[in-house]
Amino acid sequence: MKSEITSKTSLTAEVEGKLNKQVRMEGLSSFYYLAMASWCETKGYIHSAEFLYDHADEEKMHMLKLMRYINEAGGHALAPEIANLKYEYGTLREVFDHILEHEIAVSRAINNLADFCFKEKDFATFQFLAWYINEQREEEKVARRLIEIFDIIGEENHGIWMVDKEIGKLLVQLRAQRAAEAGA
Ligand code: OFO
């Protein structure tokens, strides 16, 4: 149980509320990716499915990192409610177009959050968010690369199967990069 002194926090209610909003966005992201992974798997796009299942785990990690920060700072992280998922897609390309749009929206949300924390002089949270700013830059880069794969190979004839394979190769590269960063 928290004593009066340990329950004191420098986290303002407003910052806590906004961080919890971001927790929800990351949780939703994880489930968006899961829904897309499952759709891909049912259509036989096994490499894309693997890529998206992997990314669902990444998003869950983003959510947990925020939750742990809120609680450590004396706030209360709220596990998000998940609703209104999209389960059907017309094409594989539609899935990846959706991802780029979504990641751009997440980057904007993180930037607005960081801007708010800076103006509030909550420099600890501002500094904590630097990790997310870098992560979003990386995620947008990957999302653009995925779209390039479609544009370069094309989707006609066996093109879509090659696209799926290339997405699998990109996942191998990203996992190697992550392993290298973790070992650094
Ligand atoms: Fe959490 O980075 Fe994507 O959404």
mmCIF file with all atom_site columns, C-alpha atoms and ligand atoms in Angstrom:
data_model
loop_
_atom_site.group_PDB
_atom_site.id
_atom_site.type_symbol
_atom_site.label_atom_id
_atom_site.label_alt_id
_atom_site.label_comp_id
_atom_site.label_asym_id
_atom_site.label_entity_id
_atom_site.label_seq_id
_atom_site.pdbx_PDB_ins_code
_atom_site.Cartn_x
_atom_site.Cartn_y
_atom_site.Cartn_z
_atom_site.occupancy
_atom_site.B_iso_or_equiv
_atom_site.pdbx_formal_charge
_atom_site.auth_seq_id
_atom_site.auth_comp_id
_atom_site.auth_asym_id
_atom_site.auth_atom_id
_atom_site.pdbx_PDB_model_num
ATOM   1   C  CA  . MET A 1 1   ? 0.000   0.000   0.000   1.00 0.00 ? 1   MET A CA  1
ATOM   2   C  CA  . LYS A 1 2   ? 1.244   3.490   -0.821  1.00 0.00 ? 2   LYS A CA  1
ATOM   3   C  CA  . SER A 1 3   ? 1.938   5.916   2.003   1.00 0.00 ? 3   SER A CA  1
ATOM   4   C  CA  . GLU A 1 4   ? 1.001   9.560   1.670   1.00 0.00 ? 4   GLU A CA  1
ATOM   5   C  CA  . ILE A 1 5   ? 4.548   10.477  0.679   1.00 0.00 ? 5   ILE A CA  1
ATOM   6   C  CA  . THR A 1 6   ? 5.064   7.693   -1.916  1.00 0.00 ? 6   THR A CA  1
ATOM   7   C  CA  . SER A 1 7   ? 1.723   8.467   -3.532  1.00 0.00 ? 7   SER A CA  1
ATOM   8   C  CA  . LYS A 1 8   ? 2.944   12.004  -4.330  1.00 0.00 ? 8   LYS A CA  1
ATOM   9   C  CA  . THR A 1 9   ? 3.952   12.353  -7.966  1.00 0.00 ? 9   THR A CA  1
ATOM   10  C  CA  . SER A 1 10  ? 5.319   15.002  -10.296 1.00 0.00 ? 10  SER A CA  1
ATOM   11  C  CA  . LEU A 1 11  ? 3.119   13.571  -13.043 1.00 0.00 ? 11  LEU A CA  1
ATOM   12  C  CA  . THR A 1 12  ? 0.206   15.963  -13.560 1.00 0.00 ? 12  THR A CA  1
ATOM   13  C  CA  . ALA A 1 13  ? -3.277  14.556  -14.083 1.00 0.00 ? 13  ALA A CA  1
ATOM   14  C  CA  . GLU A 1 14  ? -3.253  16.005  -17.608 1.00 0.00 ? 14  GLU A CA  1
ATOM   15  C  CA  . VAL A 1 15  ? 0.027   14.348  -18.577 1.00 0.00 ? 15  VAL A CA  1
ATOM   16  C  CA  . GLU A 1 16  ? -1.145  11.088  -17.025 1.00 0.00 ? 16  GLU A CA  1
ATOM   17  C  CA  . GLY A 1 17  ? -4.393  11.268  -19.009 1.00 0.00 ? 17  GLY A CA  1
ATOM   18  C  CA  . LYS A 1 18  ? -2.526  11.918  -22.254 1.00 0.00 ? 18  LYS A CA  1
ATOM   19  C  CA  . LEU A 1 19  ? -0.068  9.105   -21.569 1.00 0.00 ? 19  LEU A CA  1
ATOM   20  C  CA  . ASN A 1 20  ? -2.991  6.760   -20.969 1.00 0.00 ? 20  ASN A CA  1
ATOM   21  C  CA  . LYS A 1 21  ? -4.470  7.898   -24.278 1.00 0.00 ? 21  LYS A CA  1
ATOM   22  C  CA  . GLN A 1 22  ? -1.203  6.847   -25.894 1.00 0.00 ? 22  GLN A CA  1
ATOM   23  C  CA  . VAL A 1 23  ? -1.328  3.519   -24.025 1.00 0.00 ? 23  VAL A CA  1
ATOM   24  C  CA  . ARG A 1 24  ? -4.682  2.967   -25.716 1.00 0.00 ? 24  ARG A CA  1
ATOM   25  C  CA  . MET A 1 25  ? -3.288  3.878   -29.138 1.00 0.00 ? 25  MET A CA  1
ATOM   26  C  CA  . GLU A 1 26  ? -0.393  1.413   -28.756 1.00 0.00 ? 26  GLU A CA  1
ATOM   27  C  CA  . GLY A 1 27  ? -2.763  -1.313  -27.519 1.00 0.00 ? 27  GLY A CA  1
ATOM   28  C  CA  . LEU A 1 28  ? -5.066  -0.674  -30.463 1.00 0.00 ? 28  LEU A CA  1
ATOM   29  C  CA  . SER A 1 29  ? -2.051  -0.792  -32.785 1.00 0.00 ? 29  SER A CA  1
ATOM   30  C  CA  . SER A 1 30  ? -1.143  -4.213  -31.454 1.00 0.00 ? 30  SER A CA  1
ATOM   31  C  CA  . PHE A 1 31  ? -4.637  -5.528  -32.130 1.00 0.00 ? 31  PHE A CA  1
ATOM   32  C  CA  . TYR A 1 32  ? -4.829  -3.846  -35.562 1.00 0.00 ? 32  TYR A CA  1
ATOM   33  C  CA  . TYR A 1 33  ? -1.671  -5.722  -36.497 1.00 0.00 ? 33  TYR A CA  1
ATOM   34  C  CA  . LEU A 1 34  ? -3.058  -8.970  -35.091 1.00 0.00 ? 34  LEU A CA  1
ATOM   35  C  CA  . ALA A 1 35  ? -6.248  -8.618  -37.117 1.00 0.00 ? 35  ALA A CA  1
ATOM   36  C  CA  . MET A 1 36  ? -4.233  -7.911  -40.272 1.00 0.00 ? 36  MET A CA  1
ATOM   37  C  CA  . ALA A 1 37  ? -1.876  -10.834 -39.558 1.00 0.00 ? 37  ALA A CA  1
ATOM   38  C  CA  . SER A 1 38  ? -4.795  -13.200 -39.211 1.00 0.00 ? 38  SER A CA  1
ATOM   39  C  CA  . TRP A 1 39  ? -6.390  -11.966 -42.447 1.00 0.00 ? 39  TRP A CA  1
ATOM   40  C  CA  . CYS A 1 40  ? -3.073  -12.486 -44.286 1.00 0.00 ? 40  CYS A CA  1
ATOM   41  C  CA  . GLU A 1 41  ? -2.707  -15.974 -42.845 1.00 0.00 ? 41  GLU A CA  1
ATOM   42  C  CA  . THR A 1 42  ? -6.182  -16.988 -44.025 1.00 0.00 ? 42  THR A CA  1
ATOM   43  C  CA  . LYS A 1 43  ? -5.320  -15.753 -47.528 1.00 0.00 ? 43  LYS A CA  1
ATOM   44  C  CA  . GLY A 1 44  ? -2.036  -17.679 -47.691 1.00 0.00 ? 44  GLY A CA  1
ATOM   45  C  CA  . TYR A 1 45  ? 0.268   -14.661 -47.367 1.00 0.00 ? 45  TYR A CA  1
ATOM   46  C  CA  . ILE A 1 46  ? 2.352   -16.463 -44.771 1.00 0.00 ? 46  ILE A CA  1
ATOM   47  C  CA  . HIS A 1 47  ? 5.372   -14.143 -44.752 1.00 0.00 ? 47  HIS A CA  1
ATOM   48  C  CA  . SER A 1 48  ? 3.233   -11.034 -44.392 1.00 0.00 ? 48  SER A CA  1
ATOM   49  C  CA  . ALA A 1 49  ? 1.307   -12.776 -41.607 1.00 0.00 ? 49  ALA A CA  1
ATOM   50  C  CA  . GLU A 1 50  ? 4.579   -13.517 -39.802 1.00 0.00 ? 50  GLU A CA  1
ATOM   51  C  CA  . PHE A 1 51  ? 5.709   -9.913  -40.260 1.00 0.00 ? 51  PHE A CA  1
ATOM   52  C  CA  . LEU A 1 52  ? 2.450   -8.617  -38.804 1.00 0.00 ? 52  LEU A CA  1
ATOM   53  C  CA  . TYR A 1 53  ? 2.314   -11.059 -35.867 1.00 0.00 ? 53  TYR A CA  1
ATOM   54  C  CA  . ASP A 1 54  ? 5.849   -9.978  -35.030 1.00 0.00 ? 54  ASP A CA  1
ATOM   55  C  CA  . HIS A 1 55  ? 4.842   -6.342  -35.221 1.00 0.00 ? 55  HIS A CA  1
ATOM   56  C  CA  . ALA A 1 56  ? 1.803   -6.918  -33.003 1.00 0.00 ? 56  ALA A CA  1
ATOM   57  C  CA  . ASP A 1 57  ? 4.286   -8.015  -30.307 1.00 0.00 ? 57  ASP A CA  1
ATOM   58  C  CA  . GLU A 1 58  ? 6.347   -4.862  -30.880 1.00 0.00 ? 58  GLU A CA  1
ATOM   59  C  CA  . GLU A 1 59  ? 3.277   -2.698  -30.379 1.00 0.00 ? 59  GLU A CA  1
ATOM   60  C  CA  . LYS A 1 60  ? 2.394   -4.556  -27.206 1.00 0.00 ? 60  LYS A CA  1
ATOM   61  C  CA  . MET A 1 61  ? 5.901   -3.831  -25.956 1.00 0.00 ? 61  MET A CA  1
ATOM   62  C  CA  . HIS A 1 62  ? 5.371   -0.107  -26.759 1.00 0.00 ? 62  HIS A CA  1
ATOM   63  C  CA  . MET A 1 63  ? 2.154   -0.172  -24.734 1.00 0.00 ? 63  MET A CA  1
ATOM   64  C  CA  . LEU A 1 64  ? 3.776   -1.938  -21.767 1.00 0.00 ? 64  LEU A CA  1
ATOM   65  C  CA  . LYS A 1 65  ? 6.737   0.441   -21.714 1.00 0.00 ? 65  LYS A CA  1
ATOM   66  C  CA  . LEU A 1 66  ? 4.301   3.356   -21.360 1.00 0.00 ? 66  LEU A CA  1
ATOM   67  C  CA  . MET A 1 67  ? 2.231   1.576   -18.712 1.00 0.00 ? 67  MET A CA  1
ATOM   68  C  CA  . ARG A 1 68  ? 5.298   0.821   -16.614 1.00 0.00 ? 68  ARG A CA  1
ATOM   69  C  CA  . TYR A 1 69  ? 6.467   4.438   -16.926 1.00 0.00 ? 69  TYR A CA  1
ATOM   70  C  CA  . ILE A 1 70  ? 3.111   5.840   -15.775 1.00 0.00 ? 70  ILE A CA  1
ATOM   71  C  CA  . ASN A 1 71  ? 3.004   3.573   -12.731 1.00 0.00 ? 71  ASN A CA  1
ATOM   72  C  CA  . GLU A 1 72  ? 6.647   4.161   -11.829 1.00 0.00 ? 72  GLU A CA  1
ATOM   73  C  CA  . ALA A 1 73  ? 5.994   7.914   -11.989 1.00 0.00 ? 73  ALA A CA  1
ATOM   74  C  CA  . GLY A 1 74  ? 3.190   7.502   -9.436  1.00 0.00 ? 74  GLY A CA  1
ATOM   75  C  CA  . GLY A 1 75  ? 0.237   7.458   -11.835 1.00 0.00 ? 75  GLY A CA  1
ATOM   76  C  CA  . HIS A 1 76  ? -2.160  4.676   -12.763 1.00 0.00 ? 76  HIS A CA  1
ATOM   77  C  CA  . ALA A 1 77  ? -1.798  3.054   -16.175 1.00 0.00 ? 77  ALA A CA  1
ATOM   78  C  CA  . LEU A 1 78  ? -5.118  1.911   -17.600 1.00 0.00 ? 78  LEU A CA  1
ATOM   79  C  CA  . ALA A 1 79  ? -5.268  -1.247  -19.705 1.00 0.00 ? 79  ALA A CA  1
ATOM   80  C  CA  . PRO A 1 80  ? -7.162  -0.199  -22.832 1.00 0.00 ? 80  PRO A CA  1
ATOM   81  C  CA  . GLU A 1 81  ? -10.502 -1.397  -24.143 1.00 0.00 ? 81  GLU A CA  1
ATOM   82  C  CA  . ILE A 1 82  ? -10.224 -2.659  -27.692 1.00 0.00 ? 82  ILE A CA  1
ATOM   83  C  CA  . ALA A 1 83  ? -13.124 -2.170  -30.099 1.00 0.00 ? 83  ALA A CA  1
ATOM   84  C  CA  . ASN A 1 84  ? -13.914 -1.558  -33.767 1.00 0.00 ? 84  ASN A CA  1
ATOM   85  C  CA  . LEU A 1 85  ? -11.191 -3.668  -35.317 1.00 0.00 ? 85  LEU A CA  1
ATOM   86  C  CA  . LYS A 1 86  ? -11.110 -4.105  -39.072 1.00 0.00 ? 86  LYS A CA  1
ATOM   87  C  CA  . TYR A 1 87  ? -11.115 -7.798  -39.978 1.00 0.00 ? 87  TYR A CA  1
ATOM   88  C  CA  . GLU A 1 88  ? -11.477 -7.750  -43.760 1.00 0.00 ? 88  GLU A CA  1
ATOM   89  C  CA  . TYR A 1 89  ? -9.235  -6.313  -46.456 1.00 0.00 ? 89  TYR A CA  1
ATOM   90  C  CA  . GLY A 1 90  ? -9.651  -6.225  -50.213 1.00 0.00 ? 90  GLY A CA  1
ATOM   91  C  CA  . THR A 1 91  ? -6.005  -6.831  -51.086 1.00 0.00 ? 91  THR A CA  1
ATOM   92  C  CA  . LEU A 1 92  ? -2.595  -7.288  -49.471 1.00 0.00 ? 92  LEU A CA  1
ATOM   93  C  CA  . ARG A 1 93  ? -1.631  -3.839  -50.698 1.00 0.00 ? 93  ARG A CA  1
ATOM   94  C  CA  . GLU A 1 94  ? -4.592  -2.359  -48.823 1.00 0.00 ? 94  GLU A CA  1
ATOM   95  C  CA  . VAL A 1 95  ? -3.211  -3.840  -45.575 1.00 0.00 ? 95  VAL A CA  1
ATOM   96  C  CA  . PHE A 1 96  ? 0.161   -2.161  -46.033 1.00 0.00 ? 96  PHE A CA  1
ATOM   97  C  CA  . ASP A 1 97  ? -1.302  1.162   -47.220 1.00 0.00 ? 97  ASP A CA  1
ATOM   98  C  CA  . HIS A 1 98  ? -3.332  1.140   -44.024 1.00 0.00 ? 98  HIS A CA  1
ATOM   99  C  CA  . ILE A 1 99  ? -0.164  0.524   -41.974 1.00 0.00 ? 99  ILE A CA  1
ATOM   100 C  CA  . LEU A 1 100 ? 1.650   3.558   -43.380 1.00 0.00 ? 100 LEU A CA  1
ATOM   101 C  CA  . GLU A 1 101 ? -1.350  5.806   -42.687 1.00 0.00 ? 101 GLU A CA  1
ATOM   102 C  CA  . HIS A 1 102 ? -1.643  4.397   -39.188 1.00 0.00 ? 102 HIS A CA  1
ATOM   103 C  CA  . GLU A 1 103 ? 2.035   4.869   -38.357 1.00 0.00 ? 103 GLU A CA  1
ATOM   104 C  CA  . ILE A 1 104 ? 1.934   8.481   -39.557 1.00 0.00 ? 104 ILE A CA  1
ATOM   105 C  CA  . ALA A 1 105 ? -1.049  9.050   -37.221 1.00 0.00 ? 105 ALA A CA  1
ATOM   106 C  CA  . VAL A 1 106 ? 0.902   7.479   -34.324 1.00 0.00 ? 106 VAL A CA  1
ATOM   107 C  CA  . SER A 1 107 ? 3.941   9.684   -35.036 1.00 0.00 ? 107 SER A CA  1
ATOM   108 C  CA  . ARG A 1 108 ? 1.717   12.776  -34.919 1.00 0.00 ? 108 ARG A CA  1
ATOM   109 C  CA  . ALA A 1 109 ? 0.197   11.647  -31.620 1.00 0.00 ? 109 ALA A CA  1
ATOM   110 C  CA  . ILE A 1 110 ? 3.641   11.098  -30.096 1.00 0.00 ? 110 ILE A CA  1
ATOM   111 C  CA  . ASN A 1 111 ? 4.891   14.473  -31.347 1.00 0.00 ? 111 ASN A CA  1
ATOM   112 C  CA  . ASN A 1 112 ? 1.860   16.247  -29.872 1.00 0.00 ? 112 ASN A CA  1
ATOM   113 C  CA  . LEU A 1 113 ? 2.377   14.434  -26.583 1.00 0.00 ? 113 LEU A CA  1
ATOM   114 C  CA  . ALA A 1 114 ? 6.057   15.384  -26.446 1.00 0.00 ? 114 ALA A CA  1
ATOM   115 C  CA  . ASP A 1 115 ? 5.177   18.987  -27.323 1.00 0.00 ? 115 ASP A CA  1
ATOM   116 C  CA  . PHE A 1 116 ? 2.625   19.080  -24.495 1.00 0.00 ? 116 PHE A CA  1
ATOM   117 C  CA  . CYS A 1 117 ? 5.100   17.646  -21.951 1.00 0.00 ? 117 CYS A CA  1
ATOM   118 C  CA  . PHE A 1 118 ? 7.752   20.172  -22.951 1.00 0.00 ? 118 PHE A CA  1
ATOM   119 C  CA  . LYS A 1 119 ? 5.323   23.081  -22.533 1.00 0.00 ? 119 LYS A CA  1
ATOM   120 C  CA  . GLU A 1 120 ? 4.240   21.655  -19.156 1.00 0.00 ? 120 GLU A CA  1
ATOM   121 C  CA  . LYS A 1 121 ? 7.940   21.497  -18.161 1.00 0.00 ? 121 LYS A CA  1
ATOM   122 C  CA  . ASP A 1 122 ? 7.585   17.752  -17.570 1.00 0.00 ? 122 ASP A CA  1
ATOM   123 C  CA  . PHE A 1 123 ? 11.084  17.134  -18.869 1.00 0.00 ? 123 PHE A CA  1
ATOM   124 C  CA  . ALA A 1 124 ? 11.318  13.597  -17.476 1.00 0.00 ? 124 ALA A CA  1
ATOM   125 C  CA  . THR A 1 125 ? 8.334   12.490  -19.566 1.00 0.00 ? 125 THR A CA  1
ATOM   126 C  CA  . PHE A 1 126 ? 9.569   14.542  -22.500 1.00 0.00 ? 126 PHE A CA  1
ATOM   127 C  CA  . GLN A 1 127 ? 12.875  12.699  -22.319 1.00 0.00 ? 127 GLN A CA  1
ATOM   128 C  CA  . PHE A 1 128 ? 11.152  9.330   -21.930 1.00 0.00 ? 128 PHE A CA  1
ATOM   129 C  CA  . LEU A 1 129 ? 9.190   10.055  -25.116 1.00 0.00 ? 129 LEU A CA  1
ATOM   130 C  CA  . ALA A 1 130 ? 12.402  10.552  -27.114 1.00 0.00 ? 130 ALA A CA  1
ATOM   131 C  CA  . TRP A 1 131 ? 12.563  6.745   -27.436 1.00 0.00 ? 131 TRP A CA  1
ATOM   132 C  CA  . TYR A 1 132 ? 9.106   6.755   -29.091 1.00 0.00 ? 132 TYR A CA  1
ATOM   133 C  CA  . ILE A 1 133 ? 10.035  9.611   -31.417 1.00 0.00 ? 133 ILE A CA  1
ATOM   134 C  CA  . ASN A 1 134 ? 13.013  7.605   -32.726 1.00 0.00 ? 134 ASN A CA  1
ATOM   135 C  CA  . GLU A 1 135 ? 10.954  4.425   -32.881 1.00 0.00 ? 135 GLU A CA  1
ATOM   136 C  CA  . GLN A 1 136 ? 8.275   6.132   -34.979 1.00 0.00 ? 136 GLN A CA  1
ATOM   137 C  CA  . ARG A 1 137 ? 10.874  7.459   -37.409 1.00 0.00 ? 137 ARG A CA  1
ATOM   138 C  CA  . GLU A 1 138 ? 12.047  3.867   -37.848 1.00 0.00 ? 138 GLU A CA  1
ATOM   139 C  CA  . GLU A 1 139 ? 8.501   2.504   -38.156 1.00 0.00 ? 139 GLU A CA  1
ATOM   140 C  CA  . GLU A 1 140 ? 7.541   5.025   -40.826 1.00 0.00 ? 140 GLU A CA  1
ATOM   141 C  CA  . LYS A 1 141 ? 10.728  4.155   -42.733 1.00 0.00 ? 141 LYS A CA  1
ATOM   142 C  CA  . VAL A 1 142 ? 9.818   0.452   -42.664 1.00 0.00 ? 142 VAL A CA  1
ATOM   143 C  CA  . ALA A 1 143 ? 6.194   1.169   -43.639 1.00 0.00 ? 143 ALA A CA  1
ATOM   144 C  CA  . ARG A 1 144 ? 7.416   3.169   -46.667 1.00 0.00 ? 144 ARG A CA  1
ATOM   145 C  CA  . ARG A 1 145 ? 9.823   0.395   -47.622 1.00 0.00 ? 145 ARG A CA  1
ATOM   146 C  CA  . LEU A 1 146 ? 6.932   -2.065  -47.579 1.00 0.00 ? 146 LEU A CA  1
ATOM   147 C  CA  . ILE A 1 147 ? 4.968   0.087   -50.027 1.00 0.00 ? 147 ILE A CA  1
ATOM   148 C  CA  . GLU A 1 148 ? 8.067   0.374   -52.239 1.00 0.00 ? 148 GLU A CA  1
ATOM   149 C  CA  . ILE A 1 149 ? 8.232   -3.437  -52.411 1.00 0.00 ? 149 ILE A CA  1
ATOM   150 C  CA  . PHE A 1 150 ? 4.732   -3.452  -53.946 1.00 0.00 ? 150 PHE A CA  1
ATOM   151 C  CA  . ASP A 1 151 ? 5.602   -0.628  -56.340 1.00 0.00 ? 151 ASP A CA  1
ATOM   152 C  CA  . ILE A 1 152 ? 8.875   -2.172  -57.515 1.00 0.00 ? 152 ILE A CA  1
ATOM   153 C  CA  . ILE A 1 153 ? 7.707   -5.771  -57.983 1.00 0.00 ? 153 ILE A CA  1
ATOM   154 C  CA  . GLY A 1 154 ? 4.121   -5.069  -59.036 1.00 0.00 ? 154 GLY A CA  1
ATOM   155 C  CA  . GLU A 1 155 ? 1.115   -7.178  -58.145 1.00 0.00 ? 155 GLU A CA  1
ATOM   156 C  CA  . GLU A 1 156 ? 0.286   -8.804  -61.478 1.00 0.00 ? 156 GLU A CA  1
ATOM   157 C  CA  . ASN A 1 157 ? 0.680   -12.530 -62.155 1.00 0.00 ? 157 ASN A CA  1
ATOM   158 C  CA  . HIS A 1 158 ? 3.059   -13.999 -59.548 1.00 0.00 ? 158 HIS A CA  1
ATOM   159 C  CA  . GLY A 1 159 ? 4.103   -10.530 -58.360 1.00 0.00 ? 159 GLY A CA  1
ATOM   160 C  CA  . ILE A 1 160 ? 2.045   -10.672 -55.193 1.00 0.00 ? 160 ILE A CA  1
ATOM   161 C  CA  . TRP A 1 161 ? 3.732   -13.939 -54.118 1.00 0.00 ? 161 TRP A CA  1
ATOM   162 C  CA  . MET A 1 162 ? 7.135   -12.340 -54.633 1.00 0.00 ? 162 MET A CA  1
ATOM   163 C  CA  . VAL A 1 163 ? 5.999   -9.314  -52.652 1.00 0.00 ? 163 VAL A CA  1
ATOM   164 C  CA  . ASP A 1 164 ? 5.007   -11.644 -49.807 1.00 0.00 ? 164 ASP A CA  1
ATOM   165 C  CA  . LYS A 1 165 ? 8.424   -13.333 -49.923 1.00 0.00 ? 165 LYS A CA  1
ATOM   166 C  CA  . GLU A 1 166 ? 10.258  -9.986  -49.881 1.00 0.00 ? 166 GLU A CA  1
ATOM   167 C  CA  . ILE A 1 167 ? 8.236   -8.939  -46.827 1.00 0.00 ? 167 ILE A CA  1
ATOM   168 C  CA  . GLY A 1 168 ? 9.501   -12.125 -45.164 1.00 0.00 ? 168 GLY A CA  1
ATOM   169 C  CA  . LYS A 1 169 ? 13.092  -11.142 -46.013 1.00 0.00 ? 169 LYS A CA  1
ATOM   170 C  CA  . LEU A 1 170 ? 12.542  -7.685  -44.572 1.00 0.00 ? 170 LEU A CA  1
ATOM   171 C  CA  . LEU A 1 171 ? 11.372  -9.286  -41.318 1.00 0.00 ? 171 LEU A CA  1
ATOM   172 C  CA  . VAL A 1 172 ? 14.580  -11.358 -41.145 1.00 0.00 ? 172 VAL A CA  1
ATOM   173 C  CA  . GLN A 1 173 ? 16.616  -8.138  -41.541 1.00 0.00 ? 173 GLN A CA  1
ATOM   174 C  CA  . LEU A 1 174 ? 14.624  -6.308  -38.903 1.00 0.00 ? 174 LEU A CA  1
ATOM   175 C  CA  . ARG A 1 175 ? 15.000  -9.169  -36.423 1.00 0.00 ? 175 ARG A CA  1
ATOM   176 C  CA  . ALA A 1 176 ? 18.762  -9.218  -37.005 1.00 0.00 ? 176 ALA A CA  1
ATOM   177 C  CA  . GLN A 1 177 ? 18.908  -5.448  -36.502 1.00 0.00 ? 177 GLN A CA  1
ATOM   178 C  CA  . ARG A 1 178 ? 16.944  -5.741  -33.254 1.00 0.00 ? 178 ARG A CA  1
ATOM   179 C  CA  . ALA A 1 179 ? 19.196  -8.552  -32.004 1.00 0.00 ? 179 ALA A CA  1
ATOM   180 C  CA  . ALA A 1 180 ? 22.291  -6.456  -32.812 1.00 0.00 ? 180 ALA A CA  1
ATOM   181 C  CA  . GLU A 1 181 ? 20.837  -3.428  -30.982 1.00 0.00 ? 181 GLU A CA  1
ATOM   182 C  CA  . ALA A 1 182 ? 19.923  -5.573  -27.972 1.00 0.00 ? 182 ALA A CA  1
ATOM   183 C  CA  . GLY A 1 183 ? 23.469  -6.936  -27.830 1.00 0.00 ? 183 GLY A CA  1
ATOM   184 C  CA  . ALA A 1 184 ? 25.107  -3.531  -28.274 1.00 0.00 ? 184 ALA A CA  1
HETATM 185 FE FE1 . OFO B 2 .   ? 3.918   1.851   -31.505 1.00 0.00 ? 1   OFO B FE1 1
HETATM 186 O  O1  . OFO B 2 .   ? 4.670   2.149   -33.096 1.00 0.00 ? 1   OFO B O1  1
HETATM 187 FE FE2 . OFO B 2 .   ? 3.571   1.598   -34.482 1.00 0.00 ? 1   OFO B FE2 1
HETATM 188 O  O2  . OFO B 2 .   ? 1.966   2.166   -34.010 1.00 0.00 ? 1   OFO B O2  1
#
